Amino acid sequence: MDARRLKVFSEVARRRSFTHAGLALHMSQSAVSQQVAALEAELGGRLFERSRRRVSLTPEGAALYERAEGILASIEEARRAVAAARGLVEGDLTVAASFTAGSYLIPRPLAILGRRHPGLFTKVRIENTAEVVRSLLAGTADVGYVEGEVSNSALRLQPLLTDELVVIASASHRLARAEELQPEELLLEPFVA
């Protein structure tokens, strides 16, 4: 069984759409259909029920999908192990990041990582903190970056940076003379955002 075909099948099953699977895999819809058709021919059965608006798994497709994610994960793990034995970092890395981290903190380090390890293919998803946690727990992201509080014993948390918030005000404003402010002191002030 060809791993590429299995990956295409899995993407269609996950997204319930040949078009959306093609977009995610950077393939045309017809190329996705050809890969699925070849897999169906190899296995001797239909994997999807197709209608105008829906794609759903057949019983045969559901049986394959139950195993496909594990097979693909094992293949990726094997690739990484072989690359690591050669002293390389290769494979797919999915990063889930909340808005600020994804926009400002991780692009440069990921670019450096990509230059050092050209066999590493990184995908970044921008999500809110709760979605990042869900992605990590579901195994759809390898690493996550958030600014919000996270409390989950199933995850290993590692502080990366601290952030300081400052108030900018006119030199004549009462807040400008304060050395330190409590958050409740700001409740009465108008803000420009």
Short mmCIF file of C-alpha atoms in Angstrom, two decimals, residues 24-129:
data_model
loop_
_atom_site.label_atom_id
_atom_site.label_comp_id
_atom_site.label_asym_id
_atom_site.label_seq_id
_atom_site.Cartn_x
_atom_site.Cartn_y
_atom_site.Cartn_z
CA ALA A 24 -4.49 21.04 2.10
CA LEU A 25 -2.17 18.76 0.12
CA HIS A 26 -1.44 21.30 -2.65
CA MET A 27 -2.93 18.96 -5.24
CA SER A 28 -5.67 19.37 -7.81
CA GLN A 29 -9.03 17.78 -7.09
CA SER A 30 -8.54 15.43 -10.03
CA ALA A 31 -5.14 14.30 -8.68
CA VAL A 32 -6.78 13.57 -5.32
CA SER A 33 -9.53 11.60 -7.05
CA GLN A 34 -6.94 9.60 -9.02
CA GLN A 35 -5.00 8.70 -5.86
CA VAL A 36 -8.20 7.57 -4.09
CA ALA A 37 -9.32 5.61 -7.17
CA ALA A 38 -5.94 3.84 -7.33
CA LEU A 39 -6.19 2.94 -3.64
CA GLU A 40 -9.74 1.67 -4.13
CA ALA A 41 -8.55 -0.47 -7.06
CA GLU A 42 -5.67 -1.83 -5.00
CA LEU A 43 -7.95 -2.73 -2.08
CA GLY A 44 -10.83 -3.94 -4.26
CA GLY A 45 -13.61 -1.79 -2.82
CA ARG A 46 -15.12 1.67 -2.62
CA LEU A 47 -13.81 3.79 0.25
CA PHE A 48 -16.18 6.77 -0.14
CA GLU A 49 -19.80 7.39 -0.96
CA ARG A 50 -19.89 10.46 -3.16
CA SER A 51 -22.82 12.79 -3.68
CA ARG A 52 -23.03 16.34 -4.99
CA ARG A 53 -22.55 17.97 -1.61
CA ARG A 54 -21.12 15.23 0.59
CA VAL A 55 -18.38 12.69 0.84
CA SER A 56 -18.78 9.99 3.46
CA LEU A 57 -16.86 6.86 4.31
CA THR A 58 -18.16 3.45 3.29
CA PRO A 59 -17.78 0.65 5.88
CA GLU A 60 -14.57 -0.35 4.06
CA GLY A 61 -13.35 3.26 4.16
CA ALA A 62 -14.15 3.54 7.87
CA ALA A 63 -12.19 0.35 8.56
CA LEU A 64 -9.18 1.75 6.68
CA TYR A 65 -9.45 5.19 8.27
CA GLU A 66 -9.35 3.65 11.77
CA ARG A 67 -5.89 2.36 10.93
CA ALA A 68 -4.62 4.96 8.45
CA GLU A 69 -3.72 7.66 10.98
CA GLY A 70 -1.69 5.18 13.03
CA ILE A 71 0.07 3.85 9.94
CA LEU A 72 0.95 7.36 8.76
CA ALA A 73 2.19 8.32 12.23
CA SER A 74 4.38 5.18 12.32
CA ILE A 75 5.82 5.98 8.89
CA GLU A 76 6.61 9.55 10.00
CA GLU A 77 8.16 8.28 13.23
CA ALA A 78 10.33 5.85 11.24
CA ARG A 79 11.48 8.64 8.91
CA ARG A 80 12.39 10.82 11.86
CA ALA A 81 14.28 7.99 13.55
CA VAL A 82 16.35 7.26 10.43
CA ALA A 83 17.08 10.98 9.95
CA ALA A 84 18.04 11.34 13.62
CA ALA A 85 20.44 8.40 13.29
CA ARG A 86 22.13 10.38 10.50
CA GLY A 87 22.19 13.48 12.70
CA LEU A 88 19.41 15.22 10.78
CA VAL A 89 16.01 16.60 11.67
CA GLU A 90 13.49 15.66 8.97
CA GLY A 91 9.79 15.15 8.52
CA ASP A 92 6.68 17.15 9.22
CA LEU A 93 6.35 19.52 12.16
CA THR A 94 2.95 20.99 12.91
CA VAL A 95 3.01 24.03 15.17
CA ALA A 96 -0.16 25.43 16.72
CA ALA A 97 0.22 28.95 18.05
CA SER A 98 -2.01 31.59 19.49
CA PHE A 99 -2.27 34.88 17.63
CA THR A 100 0.57 36.92 19.14
CA ALA A 101 3.04 34.04 19.35
CA GLY A 102 2.21 32.87 15.83
CA SER A 103 2.52 36.34 14.35
CA TYR A 104 5.49 37.80 16.23
CA LEU A 105 7.47 35.21 18.18
CA ILE A 106 7.86 32.03 16.15
CA PRO A 107 8.34 33.07 12.48
CA ARG A 108 12.04 33.94 12.81
CA PRO A 109 13.07 30.87 14.87
CA LEU A 110 11.12 28.61 12.49
CA ALA A 111 12.86 30.20 9.50
CA ILE A 112 16.26 29.54 11.10
CA LEU A 113 15.22 25.96 11.91
CA GLY A 114 14.12 25.48 8.30
CA ARG A 115 17.45 26.73 6.94
CA ARG A 116 19.40 24.44 9.27
CA HIS A 117 17.21 21.42 8.49
CA PRO A 118 15.93 21.61 4.89
CA GLY A 119 14.24 18.20 5.26
CA LEU A 120 11.93 19.56 7.96
CA PHE A 121 8.55 20.70 6.66
CA THR A 122 6.82 23.04 9.08
CA LYS A 123 3.14 23.87 9.09
CA VAL A 124 1.89 26.63 11.41
CA ARG A 125 -1.73 26.99 12.47
CA ILE A 126 -2.89 30.16 14.21
CA GLU A 127 -5.55 29.32 16.81
CA ASN A 128 -6.73 30.64 20.14
CA THR A 129 -5.25 29.14 23.32
#
